[in-house]
PDB file of C-alpha atoms in Angstrom:
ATOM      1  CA  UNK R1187      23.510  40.365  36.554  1.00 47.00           C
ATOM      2  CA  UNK R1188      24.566  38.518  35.133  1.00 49.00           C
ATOM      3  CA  UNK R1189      26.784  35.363  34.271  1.00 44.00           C
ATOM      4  CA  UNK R1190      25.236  33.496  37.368  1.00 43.00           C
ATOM      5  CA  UNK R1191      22.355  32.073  34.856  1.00 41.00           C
ATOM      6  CA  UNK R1192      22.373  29.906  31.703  1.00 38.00           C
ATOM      7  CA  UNK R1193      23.933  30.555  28.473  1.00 33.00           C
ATOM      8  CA  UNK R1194      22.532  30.649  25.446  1.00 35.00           C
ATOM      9  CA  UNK R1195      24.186  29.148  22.127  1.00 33.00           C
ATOM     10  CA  UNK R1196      26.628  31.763  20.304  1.00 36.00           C
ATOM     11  CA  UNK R1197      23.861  31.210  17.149  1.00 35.00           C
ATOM     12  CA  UNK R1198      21.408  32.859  19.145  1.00 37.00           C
ATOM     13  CA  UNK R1199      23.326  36.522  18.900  1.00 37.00           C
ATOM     14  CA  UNK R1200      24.225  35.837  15.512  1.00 38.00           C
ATOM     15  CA  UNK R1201      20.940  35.443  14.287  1.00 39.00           C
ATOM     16  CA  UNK R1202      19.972  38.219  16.157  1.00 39.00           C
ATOM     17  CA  UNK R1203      22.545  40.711  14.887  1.00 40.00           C
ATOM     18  CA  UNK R1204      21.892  39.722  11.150  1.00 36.00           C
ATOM     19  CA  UNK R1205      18.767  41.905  11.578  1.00 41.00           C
ATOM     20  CA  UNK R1206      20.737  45.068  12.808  1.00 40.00           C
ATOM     21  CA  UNK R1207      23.212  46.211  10.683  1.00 36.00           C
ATOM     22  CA  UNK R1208      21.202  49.298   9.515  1.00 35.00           C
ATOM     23  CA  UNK R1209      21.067  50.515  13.025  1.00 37.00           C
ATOM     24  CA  UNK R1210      23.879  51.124  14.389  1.00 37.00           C
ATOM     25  CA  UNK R1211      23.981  55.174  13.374  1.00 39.00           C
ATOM     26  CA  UNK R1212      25.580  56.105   9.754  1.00 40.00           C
ATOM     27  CA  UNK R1213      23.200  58.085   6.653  1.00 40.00           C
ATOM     28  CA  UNK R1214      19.754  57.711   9.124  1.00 48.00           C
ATOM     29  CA  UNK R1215      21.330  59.405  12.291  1.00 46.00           C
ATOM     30  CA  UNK R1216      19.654  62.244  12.470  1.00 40.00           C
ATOM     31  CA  UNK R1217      22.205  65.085  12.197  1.00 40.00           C
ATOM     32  CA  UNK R1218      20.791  67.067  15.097  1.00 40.00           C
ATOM     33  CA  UNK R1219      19.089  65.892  18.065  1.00 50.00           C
ATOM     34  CA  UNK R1220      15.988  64.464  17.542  1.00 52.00           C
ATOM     35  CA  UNK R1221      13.671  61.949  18.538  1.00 78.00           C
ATOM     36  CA  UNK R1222      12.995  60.628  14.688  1.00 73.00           C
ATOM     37  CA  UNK R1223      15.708  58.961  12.726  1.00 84.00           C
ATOM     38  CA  UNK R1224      15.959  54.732  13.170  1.00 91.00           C
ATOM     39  CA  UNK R1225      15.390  53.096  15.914  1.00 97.00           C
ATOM     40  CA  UNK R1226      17.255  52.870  19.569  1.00 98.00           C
ATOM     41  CA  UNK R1227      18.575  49.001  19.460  1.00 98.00           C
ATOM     42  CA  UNK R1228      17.965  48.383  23.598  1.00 98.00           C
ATOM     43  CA  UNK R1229      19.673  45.119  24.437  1.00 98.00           C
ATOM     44  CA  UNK R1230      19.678  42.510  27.358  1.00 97.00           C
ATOM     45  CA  UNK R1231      21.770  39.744  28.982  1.00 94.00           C
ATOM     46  CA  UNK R1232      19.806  36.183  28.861  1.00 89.00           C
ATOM     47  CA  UNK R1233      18.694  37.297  32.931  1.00 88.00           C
ATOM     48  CA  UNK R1234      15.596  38.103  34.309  1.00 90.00           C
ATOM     49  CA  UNK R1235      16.893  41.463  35.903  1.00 91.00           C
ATOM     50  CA  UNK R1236      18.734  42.474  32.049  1.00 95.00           C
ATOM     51  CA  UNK R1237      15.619  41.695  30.710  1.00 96.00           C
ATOM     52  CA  UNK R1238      13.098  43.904  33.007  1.00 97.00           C
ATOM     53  CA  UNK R1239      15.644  46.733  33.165  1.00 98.00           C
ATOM     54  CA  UNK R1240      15.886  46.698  29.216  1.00 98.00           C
ATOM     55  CA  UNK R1241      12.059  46.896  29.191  1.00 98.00           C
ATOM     56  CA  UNK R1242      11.679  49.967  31.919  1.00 98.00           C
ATOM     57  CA  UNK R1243      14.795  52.203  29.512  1.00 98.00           C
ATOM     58  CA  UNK R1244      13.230  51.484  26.565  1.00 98.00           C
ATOM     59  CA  UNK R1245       9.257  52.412  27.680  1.00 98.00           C
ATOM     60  CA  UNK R1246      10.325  55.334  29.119  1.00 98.00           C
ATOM     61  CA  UNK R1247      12.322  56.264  26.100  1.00 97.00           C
ATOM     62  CA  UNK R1248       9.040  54.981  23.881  1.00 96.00           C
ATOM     63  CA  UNK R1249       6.961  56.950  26.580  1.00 95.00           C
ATOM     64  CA  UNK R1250       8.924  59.811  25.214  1.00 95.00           C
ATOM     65  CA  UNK R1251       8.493  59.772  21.407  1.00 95.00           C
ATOM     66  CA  UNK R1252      11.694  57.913  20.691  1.00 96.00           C
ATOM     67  CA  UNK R1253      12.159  54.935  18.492  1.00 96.00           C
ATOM     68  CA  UNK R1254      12.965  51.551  20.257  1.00 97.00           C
ATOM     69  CA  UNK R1255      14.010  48.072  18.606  1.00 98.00           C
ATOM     70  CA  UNK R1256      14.294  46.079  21.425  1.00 98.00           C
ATOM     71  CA  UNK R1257      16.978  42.728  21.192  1.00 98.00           C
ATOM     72  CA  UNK R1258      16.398  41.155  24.707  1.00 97.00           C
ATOM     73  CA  UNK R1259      17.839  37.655  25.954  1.00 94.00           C
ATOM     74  CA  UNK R1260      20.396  37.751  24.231  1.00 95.00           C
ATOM     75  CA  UNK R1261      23.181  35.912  25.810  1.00 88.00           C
ATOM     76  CA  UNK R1262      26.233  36.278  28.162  1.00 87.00           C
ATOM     77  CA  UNK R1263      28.745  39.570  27.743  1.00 91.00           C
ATOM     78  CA  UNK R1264      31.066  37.079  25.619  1.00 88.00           C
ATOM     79  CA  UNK R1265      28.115  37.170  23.206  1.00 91.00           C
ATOM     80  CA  UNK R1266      26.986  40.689  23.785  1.00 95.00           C
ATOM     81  CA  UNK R1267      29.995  42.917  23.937  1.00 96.00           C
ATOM     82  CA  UNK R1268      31.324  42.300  20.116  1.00 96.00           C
ATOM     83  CA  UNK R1269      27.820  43.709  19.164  1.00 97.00           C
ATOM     84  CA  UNK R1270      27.821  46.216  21.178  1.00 96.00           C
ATOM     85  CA  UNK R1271      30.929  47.562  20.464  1.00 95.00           C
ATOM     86  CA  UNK R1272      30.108  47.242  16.730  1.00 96.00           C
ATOM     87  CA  UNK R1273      27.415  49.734  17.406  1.00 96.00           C
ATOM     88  CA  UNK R1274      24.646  46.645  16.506  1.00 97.00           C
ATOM     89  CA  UNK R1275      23.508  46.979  19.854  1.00 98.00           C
ATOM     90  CA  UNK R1276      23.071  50.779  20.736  1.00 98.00           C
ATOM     91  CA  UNK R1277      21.941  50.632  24.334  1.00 98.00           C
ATOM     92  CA  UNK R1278      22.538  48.073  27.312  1.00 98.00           C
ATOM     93  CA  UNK R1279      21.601  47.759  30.956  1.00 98.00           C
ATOM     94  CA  UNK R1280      25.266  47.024  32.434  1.00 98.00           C
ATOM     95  CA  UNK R1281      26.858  46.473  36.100  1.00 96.00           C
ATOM     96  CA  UNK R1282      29.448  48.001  36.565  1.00 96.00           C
ATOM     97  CA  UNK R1283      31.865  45.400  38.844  1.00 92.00           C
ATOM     98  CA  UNK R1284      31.288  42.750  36.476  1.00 89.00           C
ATOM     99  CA  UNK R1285      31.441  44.351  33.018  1.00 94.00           C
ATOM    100  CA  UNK R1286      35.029  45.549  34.128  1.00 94.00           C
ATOM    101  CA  UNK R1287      36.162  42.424  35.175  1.00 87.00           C
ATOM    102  CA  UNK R1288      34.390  39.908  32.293  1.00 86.00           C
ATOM    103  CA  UNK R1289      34.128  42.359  29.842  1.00 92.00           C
ATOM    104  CA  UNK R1290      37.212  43.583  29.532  1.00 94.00           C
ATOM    105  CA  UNK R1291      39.264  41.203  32.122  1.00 89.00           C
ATOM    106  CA  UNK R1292      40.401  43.575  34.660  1.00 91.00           C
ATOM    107  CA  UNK R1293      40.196  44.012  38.555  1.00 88.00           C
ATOM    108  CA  UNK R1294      37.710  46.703  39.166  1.00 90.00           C
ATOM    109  CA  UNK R1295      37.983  49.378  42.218  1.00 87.00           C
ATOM    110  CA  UNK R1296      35.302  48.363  44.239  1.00 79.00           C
ATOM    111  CA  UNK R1297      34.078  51.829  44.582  1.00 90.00           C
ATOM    112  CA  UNK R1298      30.760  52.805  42.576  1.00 94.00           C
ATOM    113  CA  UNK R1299      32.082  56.234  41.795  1.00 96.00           C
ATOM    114  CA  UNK R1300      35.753  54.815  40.840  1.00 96.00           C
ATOM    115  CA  UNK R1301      33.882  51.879  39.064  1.00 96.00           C
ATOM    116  CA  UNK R1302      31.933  54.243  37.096  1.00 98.00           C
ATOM    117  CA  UNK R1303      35.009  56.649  35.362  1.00 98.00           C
ATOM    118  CA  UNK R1304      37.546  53.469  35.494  1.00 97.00           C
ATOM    119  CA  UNK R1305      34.436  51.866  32.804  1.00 98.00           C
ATOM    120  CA  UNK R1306      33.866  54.948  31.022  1.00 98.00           C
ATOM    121  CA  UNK R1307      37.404  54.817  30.027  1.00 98.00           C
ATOM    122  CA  UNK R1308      37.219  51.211  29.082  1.00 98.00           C
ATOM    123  CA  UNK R1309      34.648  51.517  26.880  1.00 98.00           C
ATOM    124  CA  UNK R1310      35.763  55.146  25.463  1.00 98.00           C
ATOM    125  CA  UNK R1311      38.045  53.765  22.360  1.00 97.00           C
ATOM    126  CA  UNK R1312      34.909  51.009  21.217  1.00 96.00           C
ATOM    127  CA  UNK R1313      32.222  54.022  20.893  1.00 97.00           C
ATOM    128  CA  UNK R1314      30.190  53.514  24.180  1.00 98.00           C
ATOM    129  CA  UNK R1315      29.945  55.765  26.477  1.00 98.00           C
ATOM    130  CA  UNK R1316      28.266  55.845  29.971  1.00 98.00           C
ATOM    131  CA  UNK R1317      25.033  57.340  31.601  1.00 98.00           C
ATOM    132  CA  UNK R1318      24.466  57.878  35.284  1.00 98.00           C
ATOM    133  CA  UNK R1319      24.570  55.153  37.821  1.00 98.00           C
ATOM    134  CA  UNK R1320      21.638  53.990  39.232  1.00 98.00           C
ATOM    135  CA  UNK R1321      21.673  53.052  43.724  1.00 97.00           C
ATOM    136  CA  UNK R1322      20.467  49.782  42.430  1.00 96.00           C
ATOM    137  CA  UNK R1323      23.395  46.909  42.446  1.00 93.00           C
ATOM    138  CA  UNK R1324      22.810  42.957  40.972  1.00 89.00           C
ATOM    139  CA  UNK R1325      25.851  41.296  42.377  1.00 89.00           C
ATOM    140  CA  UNK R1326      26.820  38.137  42.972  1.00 90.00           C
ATOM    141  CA  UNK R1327      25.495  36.628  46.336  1.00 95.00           C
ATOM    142  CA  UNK R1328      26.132  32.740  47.516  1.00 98.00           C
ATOM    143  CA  UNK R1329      23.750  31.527  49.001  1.00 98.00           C
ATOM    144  CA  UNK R1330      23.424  27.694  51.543  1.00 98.00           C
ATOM    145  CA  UNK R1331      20.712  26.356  53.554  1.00 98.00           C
ATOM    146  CA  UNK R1332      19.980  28.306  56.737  1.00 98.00           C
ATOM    147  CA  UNK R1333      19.886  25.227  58.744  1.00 97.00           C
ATOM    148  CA  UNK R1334      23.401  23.879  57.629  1.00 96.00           C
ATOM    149  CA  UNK R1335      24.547  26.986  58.197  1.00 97.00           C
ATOM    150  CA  UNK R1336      23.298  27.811  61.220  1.00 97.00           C
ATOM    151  CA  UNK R1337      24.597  24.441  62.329  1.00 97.00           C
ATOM    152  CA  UNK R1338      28.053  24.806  61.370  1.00 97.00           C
ATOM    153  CA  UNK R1339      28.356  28.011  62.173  1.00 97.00           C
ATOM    154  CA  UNK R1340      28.892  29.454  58.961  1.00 98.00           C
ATOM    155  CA  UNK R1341      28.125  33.084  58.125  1.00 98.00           C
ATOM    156  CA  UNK R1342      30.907  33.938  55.842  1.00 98.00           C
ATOM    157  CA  UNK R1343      32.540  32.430  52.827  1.00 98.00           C
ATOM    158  CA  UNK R1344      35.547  32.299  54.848  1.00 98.00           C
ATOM    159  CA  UNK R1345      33.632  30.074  57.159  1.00 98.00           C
ATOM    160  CA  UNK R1346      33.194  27.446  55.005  1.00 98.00           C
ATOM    161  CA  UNK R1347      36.780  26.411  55.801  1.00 97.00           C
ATOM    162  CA  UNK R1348      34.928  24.986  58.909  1.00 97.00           C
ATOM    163  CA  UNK R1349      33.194  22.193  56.346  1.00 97.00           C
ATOM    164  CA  UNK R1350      34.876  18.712  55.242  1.00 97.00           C
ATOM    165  CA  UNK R1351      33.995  19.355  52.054  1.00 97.00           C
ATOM    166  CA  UNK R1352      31.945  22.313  49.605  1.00 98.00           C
ATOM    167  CA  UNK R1353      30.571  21.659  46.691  1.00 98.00           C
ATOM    168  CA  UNK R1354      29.458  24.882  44.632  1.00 98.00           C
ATOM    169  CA  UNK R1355      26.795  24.310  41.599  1.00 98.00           C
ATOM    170  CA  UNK R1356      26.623  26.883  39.041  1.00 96.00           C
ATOM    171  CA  UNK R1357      27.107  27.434  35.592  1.00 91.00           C
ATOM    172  CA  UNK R1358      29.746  26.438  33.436  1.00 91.00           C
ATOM    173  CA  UNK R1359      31.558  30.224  33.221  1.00 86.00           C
ATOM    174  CA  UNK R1360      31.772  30.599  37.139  1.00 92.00           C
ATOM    175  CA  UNK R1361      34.645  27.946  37.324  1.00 95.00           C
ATOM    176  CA  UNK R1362      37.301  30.504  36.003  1.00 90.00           C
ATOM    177  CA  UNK R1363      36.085  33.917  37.186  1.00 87.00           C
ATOM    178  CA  UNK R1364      37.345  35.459  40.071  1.00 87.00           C
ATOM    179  CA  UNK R1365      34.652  36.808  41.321  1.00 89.00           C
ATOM    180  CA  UNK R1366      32.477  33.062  41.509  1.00 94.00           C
ATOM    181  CA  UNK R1367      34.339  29.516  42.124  1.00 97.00           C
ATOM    182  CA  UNK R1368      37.954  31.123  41.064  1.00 95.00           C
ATOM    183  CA  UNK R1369      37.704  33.535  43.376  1.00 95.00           C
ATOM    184  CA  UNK R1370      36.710  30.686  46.198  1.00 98.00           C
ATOM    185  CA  UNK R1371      40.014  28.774  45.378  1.00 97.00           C
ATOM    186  CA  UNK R1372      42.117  31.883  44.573  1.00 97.00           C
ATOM    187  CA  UNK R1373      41.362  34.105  46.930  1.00 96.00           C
ATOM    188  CA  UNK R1374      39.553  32.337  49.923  1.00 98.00           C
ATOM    189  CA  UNK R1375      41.893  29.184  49.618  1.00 98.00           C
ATOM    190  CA  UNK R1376      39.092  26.827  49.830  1.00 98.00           C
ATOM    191  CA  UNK R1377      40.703  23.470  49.543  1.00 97.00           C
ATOM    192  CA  UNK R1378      38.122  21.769  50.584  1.00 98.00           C
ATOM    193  CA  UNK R1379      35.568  23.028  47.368  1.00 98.00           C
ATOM    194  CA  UNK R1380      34.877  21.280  43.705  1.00 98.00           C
ATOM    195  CA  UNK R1381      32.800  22.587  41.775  1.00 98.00           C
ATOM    196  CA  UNK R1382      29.787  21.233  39.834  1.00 97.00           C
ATOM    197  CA  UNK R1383      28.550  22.944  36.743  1.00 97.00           C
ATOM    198  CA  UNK R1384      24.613  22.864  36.642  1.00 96.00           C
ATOM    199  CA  UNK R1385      23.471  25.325  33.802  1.00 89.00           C
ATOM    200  CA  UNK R1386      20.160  26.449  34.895  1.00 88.00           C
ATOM    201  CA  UNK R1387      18.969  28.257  37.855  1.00 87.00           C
ATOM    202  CA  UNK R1388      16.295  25.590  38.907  1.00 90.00           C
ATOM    203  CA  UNK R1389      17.718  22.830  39.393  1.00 96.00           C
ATOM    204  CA  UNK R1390      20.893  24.926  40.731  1.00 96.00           C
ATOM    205  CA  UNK R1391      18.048  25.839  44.080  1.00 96.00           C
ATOM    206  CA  UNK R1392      16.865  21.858  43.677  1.00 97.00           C
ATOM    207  CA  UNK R1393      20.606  20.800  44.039  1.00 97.00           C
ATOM    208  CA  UNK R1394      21.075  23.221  47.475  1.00 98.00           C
ATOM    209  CA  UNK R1395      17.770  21.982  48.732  1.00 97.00           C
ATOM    210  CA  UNK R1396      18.173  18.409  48.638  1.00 97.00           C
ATOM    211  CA  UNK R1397      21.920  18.498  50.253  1.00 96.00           C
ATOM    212  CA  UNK R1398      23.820  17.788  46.850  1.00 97.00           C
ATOM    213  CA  UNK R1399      25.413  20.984  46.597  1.00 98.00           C
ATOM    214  CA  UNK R1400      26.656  22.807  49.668  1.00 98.00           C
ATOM    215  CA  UNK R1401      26.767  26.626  48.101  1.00 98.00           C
ATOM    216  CA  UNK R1402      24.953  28.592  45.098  1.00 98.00           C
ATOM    217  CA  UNK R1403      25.614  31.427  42.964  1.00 96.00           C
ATOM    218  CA  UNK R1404      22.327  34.295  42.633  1.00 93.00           C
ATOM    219  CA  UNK R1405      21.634  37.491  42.316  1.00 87.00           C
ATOM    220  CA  UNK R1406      21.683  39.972  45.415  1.00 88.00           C
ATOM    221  CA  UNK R1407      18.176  40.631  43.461  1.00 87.00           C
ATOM    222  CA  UNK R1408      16.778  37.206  43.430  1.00 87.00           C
ATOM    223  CA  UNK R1409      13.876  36.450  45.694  1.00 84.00           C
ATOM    224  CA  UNK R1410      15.865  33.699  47.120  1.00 90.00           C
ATOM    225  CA  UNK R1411      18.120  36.259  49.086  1.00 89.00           C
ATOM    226  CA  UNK R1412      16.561  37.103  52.651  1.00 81.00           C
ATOM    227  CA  UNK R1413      14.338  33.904  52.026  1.00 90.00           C
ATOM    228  CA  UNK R1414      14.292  32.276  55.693  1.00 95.00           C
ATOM    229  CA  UNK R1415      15.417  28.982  54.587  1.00 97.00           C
ATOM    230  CA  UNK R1416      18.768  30.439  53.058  1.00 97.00           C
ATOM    231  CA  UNK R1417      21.987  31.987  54.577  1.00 97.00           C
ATOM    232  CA  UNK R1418      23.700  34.633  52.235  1.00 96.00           C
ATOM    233  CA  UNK R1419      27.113  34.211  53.124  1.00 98.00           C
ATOM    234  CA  UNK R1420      29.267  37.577  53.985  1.00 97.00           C
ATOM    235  CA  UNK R1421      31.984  38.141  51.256  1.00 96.00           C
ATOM    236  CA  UNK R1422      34.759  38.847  53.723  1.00 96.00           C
ATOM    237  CA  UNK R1423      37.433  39.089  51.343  1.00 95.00           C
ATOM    238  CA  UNK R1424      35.658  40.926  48.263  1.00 91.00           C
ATOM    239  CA  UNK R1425      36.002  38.863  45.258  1.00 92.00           C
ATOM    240  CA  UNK R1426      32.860  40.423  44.040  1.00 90.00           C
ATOM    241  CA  UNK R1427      32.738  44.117  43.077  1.00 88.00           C
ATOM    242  CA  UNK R1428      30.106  46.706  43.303  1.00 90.00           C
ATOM    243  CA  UNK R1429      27.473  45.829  40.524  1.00 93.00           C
ATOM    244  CA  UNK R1430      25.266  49.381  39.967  1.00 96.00           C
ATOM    245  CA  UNK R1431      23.037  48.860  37.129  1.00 98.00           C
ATOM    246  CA  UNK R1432      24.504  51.480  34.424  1.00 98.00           C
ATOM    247  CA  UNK R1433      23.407  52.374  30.780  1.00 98.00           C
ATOM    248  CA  UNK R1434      25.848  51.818  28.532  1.00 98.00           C
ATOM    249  CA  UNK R1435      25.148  53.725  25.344  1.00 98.00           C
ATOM    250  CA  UNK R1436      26.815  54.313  21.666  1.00 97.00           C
ATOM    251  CA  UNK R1437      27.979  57.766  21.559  1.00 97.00           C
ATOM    252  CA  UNK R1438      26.239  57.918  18.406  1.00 96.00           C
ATOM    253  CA  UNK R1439      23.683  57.879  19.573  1.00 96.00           C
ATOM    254  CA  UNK R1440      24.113  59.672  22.624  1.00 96.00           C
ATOM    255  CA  UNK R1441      25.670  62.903  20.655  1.00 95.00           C
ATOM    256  CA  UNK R1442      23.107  62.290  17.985  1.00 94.00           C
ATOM    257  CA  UNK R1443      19.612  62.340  20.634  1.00 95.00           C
ATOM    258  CA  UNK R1444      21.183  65.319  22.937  1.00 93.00           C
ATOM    259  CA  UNK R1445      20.687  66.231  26.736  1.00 96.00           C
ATOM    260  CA  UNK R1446      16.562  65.546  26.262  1.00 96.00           C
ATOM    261  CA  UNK R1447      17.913  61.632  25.790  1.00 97.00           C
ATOM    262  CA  UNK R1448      20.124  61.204  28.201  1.00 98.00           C
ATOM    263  CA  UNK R1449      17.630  63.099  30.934  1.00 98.00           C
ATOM    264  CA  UNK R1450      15.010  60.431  30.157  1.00 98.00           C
ATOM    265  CA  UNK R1451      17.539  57.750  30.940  1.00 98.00           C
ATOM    266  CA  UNK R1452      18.774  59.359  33.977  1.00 98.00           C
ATOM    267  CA  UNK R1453      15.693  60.370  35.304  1.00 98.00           C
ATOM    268  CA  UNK R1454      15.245  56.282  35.651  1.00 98.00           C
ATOM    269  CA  UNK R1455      18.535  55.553  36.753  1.00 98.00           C
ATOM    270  CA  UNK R1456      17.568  57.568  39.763  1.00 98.00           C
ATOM    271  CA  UNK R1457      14.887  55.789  40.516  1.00 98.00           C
ATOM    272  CA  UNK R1458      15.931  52.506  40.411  1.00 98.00           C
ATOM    273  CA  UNK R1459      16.817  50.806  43.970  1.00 96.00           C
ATOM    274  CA  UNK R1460      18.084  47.028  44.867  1.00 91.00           C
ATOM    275  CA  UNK R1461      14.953  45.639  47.112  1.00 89.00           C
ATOM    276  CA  UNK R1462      12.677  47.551  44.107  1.00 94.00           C
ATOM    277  CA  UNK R1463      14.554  45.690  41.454  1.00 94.00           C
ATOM    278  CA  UNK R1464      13.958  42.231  43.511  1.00 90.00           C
ATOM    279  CA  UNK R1465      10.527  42.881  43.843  1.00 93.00           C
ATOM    280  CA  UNK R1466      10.517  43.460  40.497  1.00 95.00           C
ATOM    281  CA  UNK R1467      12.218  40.069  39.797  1.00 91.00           C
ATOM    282  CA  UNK R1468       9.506  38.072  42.497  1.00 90.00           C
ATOM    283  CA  UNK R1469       6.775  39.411  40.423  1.00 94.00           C
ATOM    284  CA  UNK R1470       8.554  37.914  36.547  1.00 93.00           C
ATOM    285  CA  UNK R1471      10.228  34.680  38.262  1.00 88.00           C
ATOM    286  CA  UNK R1472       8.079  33.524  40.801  1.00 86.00           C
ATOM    287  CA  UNK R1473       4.476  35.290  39.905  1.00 92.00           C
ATOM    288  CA  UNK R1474       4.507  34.955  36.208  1.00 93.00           C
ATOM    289  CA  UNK R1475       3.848  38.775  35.577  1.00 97.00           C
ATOM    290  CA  UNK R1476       5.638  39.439  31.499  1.00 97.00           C
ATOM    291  CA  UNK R1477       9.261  41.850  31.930  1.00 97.00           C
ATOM    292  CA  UNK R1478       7.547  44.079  29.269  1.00 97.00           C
ATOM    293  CA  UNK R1479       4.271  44.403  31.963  1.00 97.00           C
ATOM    294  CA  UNK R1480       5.958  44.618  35.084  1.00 97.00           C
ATOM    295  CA  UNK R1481       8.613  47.232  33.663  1.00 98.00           C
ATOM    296  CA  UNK R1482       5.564  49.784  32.104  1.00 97.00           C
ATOM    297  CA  UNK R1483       3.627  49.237  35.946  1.00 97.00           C
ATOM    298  CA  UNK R1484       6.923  50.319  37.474  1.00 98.00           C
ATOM    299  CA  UNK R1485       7.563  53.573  35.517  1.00 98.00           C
ATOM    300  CA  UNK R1486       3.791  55.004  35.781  1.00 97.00           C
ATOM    301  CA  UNK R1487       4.597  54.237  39.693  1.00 96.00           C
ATOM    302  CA  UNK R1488       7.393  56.336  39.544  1.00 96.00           C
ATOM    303  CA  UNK R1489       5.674  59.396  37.430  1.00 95.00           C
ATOM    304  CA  UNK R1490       8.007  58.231  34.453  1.00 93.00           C
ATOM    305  CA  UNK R1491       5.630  56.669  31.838  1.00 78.00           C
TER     306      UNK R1491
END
């Protein structure tokens, strides 16, 4: 989802985009639907759960006959966004809570429906329009040890009032947005938490296990959510939105590959479901298994490659 892992350098996009300037529609968009003309750009947030959903879109589009260039790991939205709305990047595997409120800085609804059209809207005057929403959310969840928690009696963010003192690791972004440590001293009135910024995931989990850190940002995807030795703490008050995974698209291209394109992308959306997507994530992070491997085995589970 996400913003809750490390950055990469603003260089890395740059170098990136110098390779896609001839893609982004003009004299080789095909006039008509079609599955010729140049290549699909499919890109991905630096994430494991961009990255594998970016692989299963573009398959099944490649599964399909249609041209894929594929620009994966690519950075946070602050890197992302001015490509995509540039039309460098034709095709990216949002959610929708937090491109609303980091992409373009406002409060979203809360309401996967409302969340949906308020986006659509958003991104309407930069060229991009919207698929359909998949079931499948990657959201912000904050995570402590079970046993701490248990002792404390903590089950809620709100809880953590009970504790002398919090101490939240994550990256360097989650200080000032609302929906990570801001949101903790804005919204939940946390006095009692400082925050710590540790980059990468790892030693994030290293820093909760040995007792350094009290609280972690992950994804509600991440194997480390309904692990035994965790507690996913309840956001009572809501400073995270609903986070269903939805295709953002160029209209280029969308008016330019017709209803056959945007079926094939739908017909995935509605397949995709949260505990699938972490299983998905167990078998990349914690098994090994390539994104590019793991997506093509999902889709010829589902009928869809």
């Amino acid at each position: 989802m996400r913003w809750t892992r490390n950055i990469r350098v603003a260089a890395l996009l740059a170098t990136a985009a110098l390779g896609l300037t001839a893609c982004g529609g003009g004299s080789d968009q095909p006039a008509a639907p079609s599955k010729g003309g140049a290549p699909i750009v499919v890109a991905s947030f630096n994430f494991t759960d961009s990255q594998i959903l970016a692989e299963i879109y573009a398959s099944a589009l490649e599964a399909k006959g249609y041209p894929v260039t594929r620009k994966l790991n690519l950075g946070s939205r602050e890197l992302v966004y001015p490509s995509l709305k540039s039309g460098e990047l034709q095709f990216l595997p949002e959610y929708q809570g937090a491109a609303i409120t980091t992409g373009f800085g406002k409060e979203a609804t809360k309401d996967a429906k409302a969340e949906h059209d308020q986006l659509e809207k958003l991104f309407a005057p930069e060229g991009v329009g919207l698929l359909n929403y998949a079931a499948a959310e990657d959201k912000n969840t904050y995570i402590m040890k079970a046993d701490v928690a248990k002792s404390k009696g903590i089950a809620s963010i709100s809880d953590l009032k009970k504790l002398d003192k919090v101490v939240m690791a994550g990256p360097p972004e989650c200080e000032k947005r609302l929906p990570c440590f801001k949101g903790f001293k804005d919204v939940y009135k946390l006095a009692n938490a400082t925050f710590q910024t540790v980059q990468e995931a790892g030693p994030r989990v290293q820093q909760l296990n040995s007792g350094a850190v009290t609280v972690i940002p992950v994804d509600s995807v991440s194997p480390l959510v309904g692990d035994s030795q965790y507690v996913a703490l309840k956001d009572d008050l809501a400073i995270v939105p609903t986070e269903n995974v939805v295709p953002a698209v160029n209209k280029k291209v969308l008016d330019g590959r017709g209803t056959d394109f945007a079926n094939v992308v739908n017909a995935v959306s509605a397949k995709l479901t949260t505990d699938g997507m972490r299983e998905l994530n167990k078998r990349v992070d914690a098994d090994g298994e390539p994104a590019a491997d793991v997506a093509k085995d999902w889709l010829k589970q589902q009928g869809l490659g």
